[in-house]
Short mmCIF file of C-alpha atoms and ligand atoms in Angstrom, two decimals:
data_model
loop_
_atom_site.label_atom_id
_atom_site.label_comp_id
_atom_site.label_asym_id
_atom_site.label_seq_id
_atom_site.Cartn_x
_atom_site.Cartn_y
_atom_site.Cartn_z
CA UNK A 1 -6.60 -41.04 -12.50
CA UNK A 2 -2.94 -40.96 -13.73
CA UNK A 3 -3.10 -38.03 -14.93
CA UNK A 4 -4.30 -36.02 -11.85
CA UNK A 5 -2.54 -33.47 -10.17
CA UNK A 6 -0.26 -33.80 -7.22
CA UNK A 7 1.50 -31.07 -5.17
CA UNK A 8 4.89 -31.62 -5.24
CA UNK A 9 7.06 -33.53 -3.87
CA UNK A 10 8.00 -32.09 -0.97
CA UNK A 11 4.89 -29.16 -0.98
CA UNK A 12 1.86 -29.82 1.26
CA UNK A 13 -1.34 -28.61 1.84
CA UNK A 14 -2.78 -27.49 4.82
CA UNK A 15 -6.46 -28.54 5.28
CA UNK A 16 -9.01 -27.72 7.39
CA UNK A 17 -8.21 -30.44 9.67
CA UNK A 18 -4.81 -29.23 11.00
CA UNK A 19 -5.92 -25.30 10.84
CA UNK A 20 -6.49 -25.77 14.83
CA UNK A 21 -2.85 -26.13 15.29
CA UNK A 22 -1.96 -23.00 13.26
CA UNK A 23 -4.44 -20.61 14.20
CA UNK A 24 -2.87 -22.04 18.14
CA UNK A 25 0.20 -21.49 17.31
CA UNK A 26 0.35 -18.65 16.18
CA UNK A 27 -1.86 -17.13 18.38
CA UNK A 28 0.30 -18.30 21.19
CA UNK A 29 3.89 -16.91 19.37
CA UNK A 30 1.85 -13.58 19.07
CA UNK A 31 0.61 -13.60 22.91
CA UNK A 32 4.72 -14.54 23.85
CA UNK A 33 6.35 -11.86 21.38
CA UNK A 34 3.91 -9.25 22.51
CA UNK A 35 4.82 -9.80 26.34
CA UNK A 36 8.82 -9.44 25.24
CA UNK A 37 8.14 -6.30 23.06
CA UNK A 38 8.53 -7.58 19.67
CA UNK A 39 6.78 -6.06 16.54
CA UNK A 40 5.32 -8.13 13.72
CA UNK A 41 7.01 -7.83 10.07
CA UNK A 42 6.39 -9.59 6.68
CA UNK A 43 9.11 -9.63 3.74
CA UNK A 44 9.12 -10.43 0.27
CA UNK A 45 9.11 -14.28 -0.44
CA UNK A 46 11.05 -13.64 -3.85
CA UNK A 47 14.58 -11.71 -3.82
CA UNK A 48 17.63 -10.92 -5.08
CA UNK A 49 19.69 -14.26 -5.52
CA UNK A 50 23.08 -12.79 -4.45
CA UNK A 51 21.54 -11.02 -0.56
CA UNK A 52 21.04 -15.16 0.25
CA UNK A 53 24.55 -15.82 -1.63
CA UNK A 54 26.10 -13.47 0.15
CA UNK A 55 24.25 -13.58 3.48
CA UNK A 56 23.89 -17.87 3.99
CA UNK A 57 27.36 -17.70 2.30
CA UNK A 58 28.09 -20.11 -0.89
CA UNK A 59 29.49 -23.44 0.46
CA UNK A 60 26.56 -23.88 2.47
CA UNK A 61 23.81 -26.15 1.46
CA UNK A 62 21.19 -23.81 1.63
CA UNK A 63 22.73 -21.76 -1.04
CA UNK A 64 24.61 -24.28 -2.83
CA UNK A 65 22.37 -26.91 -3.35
CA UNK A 66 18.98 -25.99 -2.12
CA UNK A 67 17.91 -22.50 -3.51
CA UNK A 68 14.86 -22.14 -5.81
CA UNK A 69 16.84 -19.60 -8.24
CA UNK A 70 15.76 -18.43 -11.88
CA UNK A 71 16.43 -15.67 -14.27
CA UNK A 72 13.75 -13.16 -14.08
CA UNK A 73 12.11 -11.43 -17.39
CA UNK A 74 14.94 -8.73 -19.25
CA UNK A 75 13.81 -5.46 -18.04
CA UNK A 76 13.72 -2.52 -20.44
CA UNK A 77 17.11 -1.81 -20.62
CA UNK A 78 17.65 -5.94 -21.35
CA UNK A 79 18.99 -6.76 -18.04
CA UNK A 80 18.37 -9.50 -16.03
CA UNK A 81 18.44 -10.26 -12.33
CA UNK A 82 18.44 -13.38 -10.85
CA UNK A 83 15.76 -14.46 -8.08
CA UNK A 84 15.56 -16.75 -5.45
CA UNK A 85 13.04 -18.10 -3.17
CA UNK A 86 13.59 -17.42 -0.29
CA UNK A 87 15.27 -20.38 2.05
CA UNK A 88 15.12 -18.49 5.47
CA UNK A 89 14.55 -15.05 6.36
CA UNK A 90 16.76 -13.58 8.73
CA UNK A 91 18.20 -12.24 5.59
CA UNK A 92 15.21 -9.94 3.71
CA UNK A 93 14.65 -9.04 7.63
CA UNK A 94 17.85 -7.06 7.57
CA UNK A 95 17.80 -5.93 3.98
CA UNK A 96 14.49 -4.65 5.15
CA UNK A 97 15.86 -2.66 8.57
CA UNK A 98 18.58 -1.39 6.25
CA UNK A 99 16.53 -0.34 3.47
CA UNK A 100 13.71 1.16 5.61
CA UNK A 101 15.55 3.39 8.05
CA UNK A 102 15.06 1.09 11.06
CA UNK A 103 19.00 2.18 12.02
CA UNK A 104 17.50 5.35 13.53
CA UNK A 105 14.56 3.97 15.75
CA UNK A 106 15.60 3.57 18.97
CA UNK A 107 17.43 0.59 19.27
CA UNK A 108 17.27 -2.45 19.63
CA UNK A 109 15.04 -2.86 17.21
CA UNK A 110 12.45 -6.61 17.77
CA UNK A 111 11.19 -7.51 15.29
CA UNK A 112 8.95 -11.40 14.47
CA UNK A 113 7.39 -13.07 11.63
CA UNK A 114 4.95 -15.81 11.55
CA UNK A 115 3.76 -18.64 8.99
CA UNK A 116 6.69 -17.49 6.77
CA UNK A 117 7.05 -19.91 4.15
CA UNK A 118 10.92 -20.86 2.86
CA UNK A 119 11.25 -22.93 0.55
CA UNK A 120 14.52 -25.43 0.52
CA UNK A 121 15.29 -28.15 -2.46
CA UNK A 122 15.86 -30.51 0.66
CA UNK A 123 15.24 -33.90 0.33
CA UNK A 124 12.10 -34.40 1.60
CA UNK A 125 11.19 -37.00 4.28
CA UNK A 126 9.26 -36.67 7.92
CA UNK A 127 9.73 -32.97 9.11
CA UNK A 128 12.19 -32.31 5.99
CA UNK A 129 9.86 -30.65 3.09
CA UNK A 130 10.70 -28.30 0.42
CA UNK A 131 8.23 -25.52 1.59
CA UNK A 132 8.26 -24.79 5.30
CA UNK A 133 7.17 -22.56 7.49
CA UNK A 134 8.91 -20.46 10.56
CA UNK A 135 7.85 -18.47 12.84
CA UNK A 136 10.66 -16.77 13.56
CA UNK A 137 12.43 -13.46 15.79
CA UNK A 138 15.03 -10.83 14.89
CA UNK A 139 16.94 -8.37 17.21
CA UNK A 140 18.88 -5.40 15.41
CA UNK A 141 21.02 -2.42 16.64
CA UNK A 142 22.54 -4.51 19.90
CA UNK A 143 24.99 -6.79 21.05
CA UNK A 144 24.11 -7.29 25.00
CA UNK A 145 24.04 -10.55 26.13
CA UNK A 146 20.83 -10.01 27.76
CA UNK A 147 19.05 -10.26 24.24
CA UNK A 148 20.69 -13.74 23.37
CA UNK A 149 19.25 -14.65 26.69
CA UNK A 150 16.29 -13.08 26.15
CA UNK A 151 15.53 -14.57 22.41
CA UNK A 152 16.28 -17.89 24.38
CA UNK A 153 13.60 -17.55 27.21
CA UNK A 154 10.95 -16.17 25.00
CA UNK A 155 11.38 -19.90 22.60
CA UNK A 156 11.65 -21.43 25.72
CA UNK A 157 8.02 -19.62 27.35
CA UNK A 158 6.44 -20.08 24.00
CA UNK A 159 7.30 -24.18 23.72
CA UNK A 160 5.85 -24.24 27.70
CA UNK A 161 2.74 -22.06 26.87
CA UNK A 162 1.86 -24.50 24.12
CA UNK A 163 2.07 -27.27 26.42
CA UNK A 164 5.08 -29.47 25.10
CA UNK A 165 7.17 -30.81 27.53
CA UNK A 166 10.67 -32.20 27.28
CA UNK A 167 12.58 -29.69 25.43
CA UNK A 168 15.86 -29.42 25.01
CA UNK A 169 18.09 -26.21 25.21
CA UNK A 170 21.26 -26.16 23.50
CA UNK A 171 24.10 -23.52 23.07
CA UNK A 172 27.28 -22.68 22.24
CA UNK A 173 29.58 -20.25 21.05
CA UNK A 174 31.55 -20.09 17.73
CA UNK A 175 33.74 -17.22 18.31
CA UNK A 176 34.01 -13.49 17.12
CA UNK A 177 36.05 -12.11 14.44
CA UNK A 178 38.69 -12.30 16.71
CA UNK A 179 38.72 -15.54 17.59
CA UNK A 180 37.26 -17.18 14.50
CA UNK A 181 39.72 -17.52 12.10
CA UNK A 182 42.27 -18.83 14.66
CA UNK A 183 40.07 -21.24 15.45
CA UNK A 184 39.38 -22.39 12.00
CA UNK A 185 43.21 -22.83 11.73
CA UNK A 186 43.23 -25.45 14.50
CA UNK A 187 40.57 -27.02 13.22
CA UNK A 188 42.12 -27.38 9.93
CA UNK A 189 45.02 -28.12 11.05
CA UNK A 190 43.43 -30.82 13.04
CA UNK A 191 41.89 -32.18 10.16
CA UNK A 192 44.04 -32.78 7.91
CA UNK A 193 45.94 -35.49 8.06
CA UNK A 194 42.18 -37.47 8.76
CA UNK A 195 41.06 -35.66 5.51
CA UNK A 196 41.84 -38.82 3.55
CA UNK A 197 39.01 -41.05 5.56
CA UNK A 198 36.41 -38.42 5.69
CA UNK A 199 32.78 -38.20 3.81
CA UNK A 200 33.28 -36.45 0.23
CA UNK A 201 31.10 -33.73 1.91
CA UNK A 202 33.17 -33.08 4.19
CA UNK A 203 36.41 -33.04 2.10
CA UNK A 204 34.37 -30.10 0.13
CA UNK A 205 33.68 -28.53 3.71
CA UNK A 206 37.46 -28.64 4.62
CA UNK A 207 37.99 -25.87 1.86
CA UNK A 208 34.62 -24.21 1.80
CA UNK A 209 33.21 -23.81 5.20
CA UNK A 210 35.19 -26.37 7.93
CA UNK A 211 32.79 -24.98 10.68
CA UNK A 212 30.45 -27.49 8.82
CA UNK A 213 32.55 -30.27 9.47
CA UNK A 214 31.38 -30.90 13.07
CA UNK A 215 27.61 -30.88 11.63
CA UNK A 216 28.47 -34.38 9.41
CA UNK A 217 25.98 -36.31 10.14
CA UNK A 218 27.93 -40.00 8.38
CA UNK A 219 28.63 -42.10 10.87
CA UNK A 220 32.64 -42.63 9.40
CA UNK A 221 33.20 -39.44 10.68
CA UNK A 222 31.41 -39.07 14.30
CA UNK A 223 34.77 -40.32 15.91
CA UNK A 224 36.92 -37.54 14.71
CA UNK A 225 33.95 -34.95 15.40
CA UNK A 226 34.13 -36.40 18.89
CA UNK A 227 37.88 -35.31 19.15
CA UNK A 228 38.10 -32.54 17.35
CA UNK A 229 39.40 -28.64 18.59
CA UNK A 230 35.74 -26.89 20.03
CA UNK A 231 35.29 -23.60 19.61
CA UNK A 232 34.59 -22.68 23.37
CA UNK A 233 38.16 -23.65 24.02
CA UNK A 234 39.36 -21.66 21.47
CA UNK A 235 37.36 -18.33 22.46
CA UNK A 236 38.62 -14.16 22.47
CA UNK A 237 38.49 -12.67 25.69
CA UNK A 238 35.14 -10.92 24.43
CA UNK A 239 33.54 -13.99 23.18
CA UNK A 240 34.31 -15.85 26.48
CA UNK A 241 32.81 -12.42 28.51
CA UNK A 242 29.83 -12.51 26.04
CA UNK A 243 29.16 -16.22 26.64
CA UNK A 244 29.53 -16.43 30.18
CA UNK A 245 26.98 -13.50 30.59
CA UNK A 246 24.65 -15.61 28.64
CA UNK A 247 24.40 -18.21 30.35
CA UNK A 248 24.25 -16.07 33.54
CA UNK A 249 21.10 -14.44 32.24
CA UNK A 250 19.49 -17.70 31.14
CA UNK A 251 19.78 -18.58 34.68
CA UNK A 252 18.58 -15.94 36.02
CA UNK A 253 15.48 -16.21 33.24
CA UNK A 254 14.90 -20.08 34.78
CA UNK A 255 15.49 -21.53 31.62
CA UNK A 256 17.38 -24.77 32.13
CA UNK A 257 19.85 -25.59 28.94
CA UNK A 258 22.72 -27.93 28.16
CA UNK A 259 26.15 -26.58 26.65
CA UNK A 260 26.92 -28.71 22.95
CA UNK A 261 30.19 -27.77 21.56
CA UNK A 262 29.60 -29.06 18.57
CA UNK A 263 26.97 -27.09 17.76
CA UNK A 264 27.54 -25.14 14.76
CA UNK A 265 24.55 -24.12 12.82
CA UNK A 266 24.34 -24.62 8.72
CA UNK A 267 24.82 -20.78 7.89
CA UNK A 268 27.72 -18.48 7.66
CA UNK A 269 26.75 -15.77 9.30
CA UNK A 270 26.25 -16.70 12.95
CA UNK A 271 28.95 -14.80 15.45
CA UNK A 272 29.01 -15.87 18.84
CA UNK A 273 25.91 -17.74 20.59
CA UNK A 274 24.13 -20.06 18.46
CA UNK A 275 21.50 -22.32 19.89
CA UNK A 276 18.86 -25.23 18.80
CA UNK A 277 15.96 -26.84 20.79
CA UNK A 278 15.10 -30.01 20.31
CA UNK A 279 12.87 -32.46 21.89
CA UNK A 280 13.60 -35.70 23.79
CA UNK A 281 11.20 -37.63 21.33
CA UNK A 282 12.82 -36.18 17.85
CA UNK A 283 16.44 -35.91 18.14
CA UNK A 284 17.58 -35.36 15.51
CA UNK A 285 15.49 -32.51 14.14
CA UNK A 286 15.64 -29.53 15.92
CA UNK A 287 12.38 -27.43 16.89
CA UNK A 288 14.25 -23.95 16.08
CA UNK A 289 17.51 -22.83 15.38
CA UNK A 290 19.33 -19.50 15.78
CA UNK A 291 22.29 -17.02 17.08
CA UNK A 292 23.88 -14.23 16.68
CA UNK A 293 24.73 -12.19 13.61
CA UNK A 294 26.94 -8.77 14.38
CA UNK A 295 28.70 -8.84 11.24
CA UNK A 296 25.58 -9.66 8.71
CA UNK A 297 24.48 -5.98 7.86
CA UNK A 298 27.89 -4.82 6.98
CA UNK A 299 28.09 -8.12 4.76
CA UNK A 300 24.61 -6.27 2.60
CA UNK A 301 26.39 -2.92 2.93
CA UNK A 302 25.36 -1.00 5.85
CA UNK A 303 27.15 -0.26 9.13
CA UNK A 304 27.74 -2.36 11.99
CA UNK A 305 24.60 -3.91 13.32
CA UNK A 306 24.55 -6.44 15.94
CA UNK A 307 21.63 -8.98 15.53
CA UNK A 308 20.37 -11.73 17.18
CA UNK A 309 17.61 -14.03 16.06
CA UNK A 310 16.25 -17.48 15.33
CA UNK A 311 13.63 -19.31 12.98
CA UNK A 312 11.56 -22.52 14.20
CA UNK A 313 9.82 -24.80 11.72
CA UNK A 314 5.95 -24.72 12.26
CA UNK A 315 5.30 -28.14 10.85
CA UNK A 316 8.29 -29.86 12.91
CA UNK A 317 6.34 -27.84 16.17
CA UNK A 318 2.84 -29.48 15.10
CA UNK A 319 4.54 -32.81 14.57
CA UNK A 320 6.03 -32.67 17.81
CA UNK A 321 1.92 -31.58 19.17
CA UNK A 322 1.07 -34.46 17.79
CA UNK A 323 3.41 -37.14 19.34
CA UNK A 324 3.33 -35.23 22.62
CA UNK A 325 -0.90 -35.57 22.40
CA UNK A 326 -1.41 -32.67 22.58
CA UNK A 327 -4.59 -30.78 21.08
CA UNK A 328 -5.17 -27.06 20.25
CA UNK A 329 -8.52 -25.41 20.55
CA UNK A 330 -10.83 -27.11 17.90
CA UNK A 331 -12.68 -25.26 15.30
CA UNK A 332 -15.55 -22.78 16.24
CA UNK A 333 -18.85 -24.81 15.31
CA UNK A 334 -22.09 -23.30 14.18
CA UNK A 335 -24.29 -21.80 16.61
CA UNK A 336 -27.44 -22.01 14.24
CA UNK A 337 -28.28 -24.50 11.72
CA UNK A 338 -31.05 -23.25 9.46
CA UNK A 339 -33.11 -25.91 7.62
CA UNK A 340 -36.55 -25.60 5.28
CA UNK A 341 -39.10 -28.80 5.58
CA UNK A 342 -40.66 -28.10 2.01
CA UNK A 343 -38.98 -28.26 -0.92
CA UNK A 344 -41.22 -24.60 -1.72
CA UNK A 345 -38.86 -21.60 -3.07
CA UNK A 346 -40.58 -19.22 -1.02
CA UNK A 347 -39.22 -21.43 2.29
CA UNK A 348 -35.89 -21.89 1.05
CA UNK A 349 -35.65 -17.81 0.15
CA UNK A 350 -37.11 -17.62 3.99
CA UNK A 351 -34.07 -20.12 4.74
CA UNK A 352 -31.68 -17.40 3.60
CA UNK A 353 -33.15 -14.30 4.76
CA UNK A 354 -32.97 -15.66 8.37
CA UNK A 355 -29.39 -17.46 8.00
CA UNK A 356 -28.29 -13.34 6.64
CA UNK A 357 -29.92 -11.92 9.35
CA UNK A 358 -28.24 -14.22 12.10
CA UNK A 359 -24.93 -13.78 10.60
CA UNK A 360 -25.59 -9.78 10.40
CA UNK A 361 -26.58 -10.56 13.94
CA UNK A 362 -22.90 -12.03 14.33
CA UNK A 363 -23.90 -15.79 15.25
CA UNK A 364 -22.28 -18.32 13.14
CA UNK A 365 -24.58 -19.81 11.36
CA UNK A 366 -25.02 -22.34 8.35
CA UNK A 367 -28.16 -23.27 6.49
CA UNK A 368 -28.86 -26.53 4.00
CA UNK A 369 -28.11 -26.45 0.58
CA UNK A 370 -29.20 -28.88 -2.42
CA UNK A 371 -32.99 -28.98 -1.81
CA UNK A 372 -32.64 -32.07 0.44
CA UNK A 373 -35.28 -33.83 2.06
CA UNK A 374 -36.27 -33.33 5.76
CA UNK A 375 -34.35 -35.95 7.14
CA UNK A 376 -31.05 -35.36 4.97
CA UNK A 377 -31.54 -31.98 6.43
CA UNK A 378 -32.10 -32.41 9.71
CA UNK A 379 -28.94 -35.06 9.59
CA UNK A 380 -26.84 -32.13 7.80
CA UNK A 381 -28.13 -30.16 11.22
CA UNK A 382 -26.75 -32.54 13.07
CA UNK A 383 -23.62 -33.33 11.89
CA UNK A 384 -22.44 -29.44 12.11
CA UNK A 385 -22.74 -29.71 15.65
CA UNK A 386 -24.52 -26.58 15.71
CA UNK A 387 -26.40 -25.77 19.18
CA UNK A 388 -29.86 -24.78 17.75
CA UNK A 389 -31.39 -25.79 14.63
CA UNK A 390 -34.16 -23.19 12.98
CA UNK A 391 -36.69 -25.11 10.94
CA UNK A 392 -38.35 -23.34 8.75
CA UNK A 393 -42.06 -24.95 8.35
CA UNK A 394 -45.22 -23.70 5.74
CA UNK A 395 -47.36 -23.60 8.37
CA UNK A 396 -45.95 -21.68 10.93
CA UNK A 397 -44.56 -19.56 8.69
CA UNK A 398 -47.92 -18.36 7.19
CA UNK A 399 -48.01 -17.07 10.88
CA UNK A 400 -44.91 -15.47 11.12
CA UNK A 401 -43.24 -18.17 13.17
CA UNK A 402 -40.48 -20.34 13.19
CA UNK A 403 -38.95 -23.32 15.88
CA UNK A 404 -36.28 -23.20 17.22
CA UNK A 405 -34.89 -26.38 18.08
CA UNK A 406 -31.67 -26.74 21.23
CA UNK A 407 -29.81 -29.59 19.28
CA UNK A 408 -27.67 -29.69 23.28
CA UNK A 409 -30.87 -30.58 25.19
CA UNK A 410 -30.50 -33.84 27.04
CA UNK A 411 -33.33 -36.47 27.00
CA UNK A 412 -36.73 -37.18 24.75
CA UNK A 413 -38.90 -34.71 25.71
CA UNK A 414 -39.30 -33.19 22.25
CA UNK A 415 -41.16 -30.23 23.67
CA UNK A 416 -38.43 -29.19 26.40
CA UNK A 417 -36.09 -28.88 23.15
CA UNK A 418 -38.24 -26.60 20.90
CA UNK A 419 -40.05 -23.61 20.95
CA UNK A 420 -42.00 -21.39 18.24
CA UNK A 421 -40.28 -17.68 17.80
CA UNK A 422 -41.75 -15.11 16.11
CA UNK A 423 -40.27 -14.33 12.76
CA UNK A 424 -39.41 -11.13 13.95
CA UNK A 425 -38.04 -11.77 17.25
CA UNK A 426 -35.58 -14.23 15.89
CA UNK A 427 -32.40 -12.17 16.74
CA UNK A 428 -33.62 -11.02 20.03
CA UNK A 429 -33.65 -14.67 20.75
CA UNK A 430 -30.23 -15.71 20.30
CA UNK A 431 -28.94 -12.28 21.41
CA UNK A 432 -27.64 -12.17 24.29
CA UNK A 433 -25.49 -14.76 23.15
CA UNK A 434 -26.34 -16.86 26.37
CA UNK A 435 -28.49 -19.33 24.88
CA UNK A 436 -25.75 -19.87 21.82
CA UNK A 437 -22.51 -20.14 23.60
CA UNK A 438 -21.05 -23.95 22.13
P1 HAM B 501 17.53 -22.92 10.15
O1 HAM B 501 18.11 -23.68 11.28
O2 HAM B 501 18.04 -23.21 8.80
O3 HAM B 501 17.73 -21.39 10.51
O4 HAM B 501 15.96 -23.12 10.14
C1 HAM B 501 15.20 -22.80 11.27
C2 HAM B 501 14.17 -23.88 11.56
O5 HAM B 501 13.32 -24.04 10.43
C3 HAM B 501 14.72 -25.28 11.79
O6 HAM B 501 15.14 -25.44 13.13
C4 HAM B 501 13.51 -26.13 11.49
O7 HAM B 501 12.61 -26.13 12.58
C5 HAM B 501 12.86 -25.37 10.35
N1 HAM B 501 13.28 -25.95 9.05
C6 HAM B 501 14.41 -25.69 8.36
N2 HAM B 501 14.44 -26.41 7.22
C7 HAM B 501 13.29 -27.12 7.19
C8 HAM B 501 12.71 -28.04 6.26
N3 HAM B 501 13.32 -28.36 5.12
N4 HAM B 501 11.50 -28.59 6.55
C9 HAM B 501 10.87 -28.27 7.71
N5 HAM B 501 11.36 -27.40 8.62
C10 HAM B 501 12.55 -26.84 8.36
C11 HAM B 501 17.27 -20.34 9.77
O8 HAM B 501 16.50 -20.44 8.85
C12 HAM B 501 17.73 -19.01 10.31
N6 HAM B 501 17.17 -17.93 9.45
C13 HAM B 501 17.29 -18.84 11.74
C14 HAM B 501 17.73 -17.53 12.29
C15 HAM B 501 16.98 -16.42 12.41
N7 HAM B 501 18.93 -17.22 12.69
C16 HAM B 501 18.97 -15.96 13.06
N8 HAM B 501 17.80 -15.45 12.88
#
């Protein structure tokens, strides 16, 4: 048994079990993003190493520590690019706006993707896996406030329409281009003389990305996180405007939200607004995270596009399902069960004529397999949960007939709960689907 295969660490499957909550989910994000006008788009898993490099922005985790990166094949002319995984994909979204034209739609442009698996050298641990999935939203070719409110209410409808309670709305604002750098002064500057005491991270974050210090989680350095410079004190004129009318339009949405400062966000290219939810029962994780990007499609090369989005982790979302109780739609069951009482080929051919012709008929339906005896069958019957059994029996069949058995039927009257069917009325029977619905 040693020698078995695993996934990997950090990789999981999916079984049949929790499909309930995906198929849910998703078809609840697609019910939400259709009612705010959003379109659905799929990108590449694999890319270009440097568009996350340059996107993320190197001194970020993500990219520094956590990217699945390799040297693809030489091509003809003996050059090699280097790939990635991808670790989020706000990124390939805009490559793919740019690259596609999307610039001369009319704007903005709303744009979603669902089930998107990222895939992050993390270290794994409860809601922390090396392949995750986001459902996730993108705004190009805008910069109006409304939108950041918007992107907030439509996270905020989708978490209610699922039925999870208790979640938490947080935002802040990191600045413009304006304001950002002075910021990051004071902040330094701030810093410092502390920089001694602080987590080795963090002495690496001083130098490559000191937005990230506010985001250490060791517990050495919550006290100086605590009185550090925020960033909504430090704020341009415009940022201020920008953030005010936010939170203006989130009231006016109804969606209730709490103000962190020290919200940050682990990748370089946010601008203004940046948010996380998270719920009361999982702190520390947060259900989604997101902001605003105006300067990211300049970064890959094209002009000025404002964009606003934000990616939330499907398995953290059915984890918190799960603690909150709550339990999506189960599987569809069979509606017929078709079983054959004699182990005869001619029956069992019978057996899968009539199971074809049902599903032709569109009623899911299953039939035994193996050759089993009656009982084993008629247990296999019941265990699908179907609603009707057909049983298939030599002697009626030599006169064209078959029973049809209502597995639902309350009591012991065996003959309330059957009836013979001609062969050749079988779908007629089920249809309409009255007698079938489960
Ligand atoms: P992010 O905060 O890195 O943002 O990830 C978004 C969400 O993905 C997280 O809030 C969490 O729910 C889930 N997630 C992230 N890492 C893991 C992991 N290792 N295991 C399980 N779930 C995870 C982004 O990815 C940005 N692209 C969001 C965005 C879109 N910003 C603008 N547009």
């Amino acid at each position: 048994m040693s020698d078995q295969f695993r996934a990997l660490q950090g990789f999981r499957d999916v079984l049949p079990e929790e499909q309930p909550y995906w198929h849910y989910i998703e078809a609840v994000a697609q019910e939400v993003t259709e009612l705010f006008g959003y379109r659905r788009i799929e990108t590449p898993l694999l890319e270009e190493t440097s568009l996350f490099r340059r996107t993320s922005g190197e001194g970020t985790d993500v990219v520094d520590k956590e990217m699945y990166s390799f040297d693809d094949r030489a091509d003809k002319e003996g050059r090699r690019q280097n790939l990635s995984l991808r670790p989020e994909g706000t990124a390939g979204v805009v490559r793919a706006y740019l690259e596609n034209g999307m610039a001369r739609l009319p704007q903005p442009v709303k744009l979603y993707y669902m089930n998107a698996a990222m895939f992050r050298r993390d270290r794994p641990q409860a809601g922390r896996y090396r392949e995750h999935h986001q459902f996730g939203c993108e705004v190009l070719g805008e910069n109006d406030p409304a939108l950041d409110a918007e992107m907030i209410a439509l996270l905020y409808q989708f978490y209610t329409r699922l039925g999870l309670k208790q979640i938490h709305v947080y935002i802040n604002s990191i600045g413009d281009r304006e304001s950002r750098p002075q910021y990051i002064e004071k902040l330094r500057e701030y810093y410092r003389p502390l920089l001694e005491t602080c987590c080795e991270d963090c002495q690496v974050r001083f130098d490559k990305n000191p937005l990230r210090l506010l985001d250490c989680k060791e517990p050495q350095d919550q006290a100086k996180i605590a009185n550090a410079p925020k960033t909504i004190e430090h704020l341009s004129e415009a940022a201020r405007q920008h953030f005010d009318a936010v939170q203006r339009y989130l009231q006016a949405y109804e969606v209730p939200f709490r103000i962190n400062p020290l919200l940050v966000r682990g990748l370089d290219y946010y601008t203004h607004t940046v948010f996380e939810f998270t719920s009361e029962f999982e702190s520390k994780l947060a259900l989604n995270g997101g902001g605003r990007y105006d300067g990211l499609a300049e970064i890959l090369g094209g002009p000025h596009t404002p964009g606003i989005g934000f990616g939330a982790g499907i398995e953290r979302i059915i984890l918190e399902m799960k603690r909150q109780g709550i339990e999506p739609p189960a599987a569809q069951k069979p509606e017929v069960f078709v079983v054959y009482f004699d182990r005869v080929e001619e029956l069992k051919t019978t057996a899968i004529q009539i199971t074809a012709r049902l599903r032709k008929a569109g009623l899911r339906t299953e039939m035994s397999y193996g050759d089993r005896s009656r009982k084993a069958q008629m247990r296999q019957a019941n265990a699908s949960q179907a609603a009707y059994t057909v049983l298939i029996i030599a002697d009626e069949l030599a006169n064209g007939l078959v029973t049809i058995k209502d597995m639902r039927a309350e009591g012991d009257d065996i003959e309330s709960k059957q009836v013979q069917v001609s062969l050749s009325d079988l779908e007629a029977y089920f249809q309409p689907h009255e007698h079938a619905t489960v």
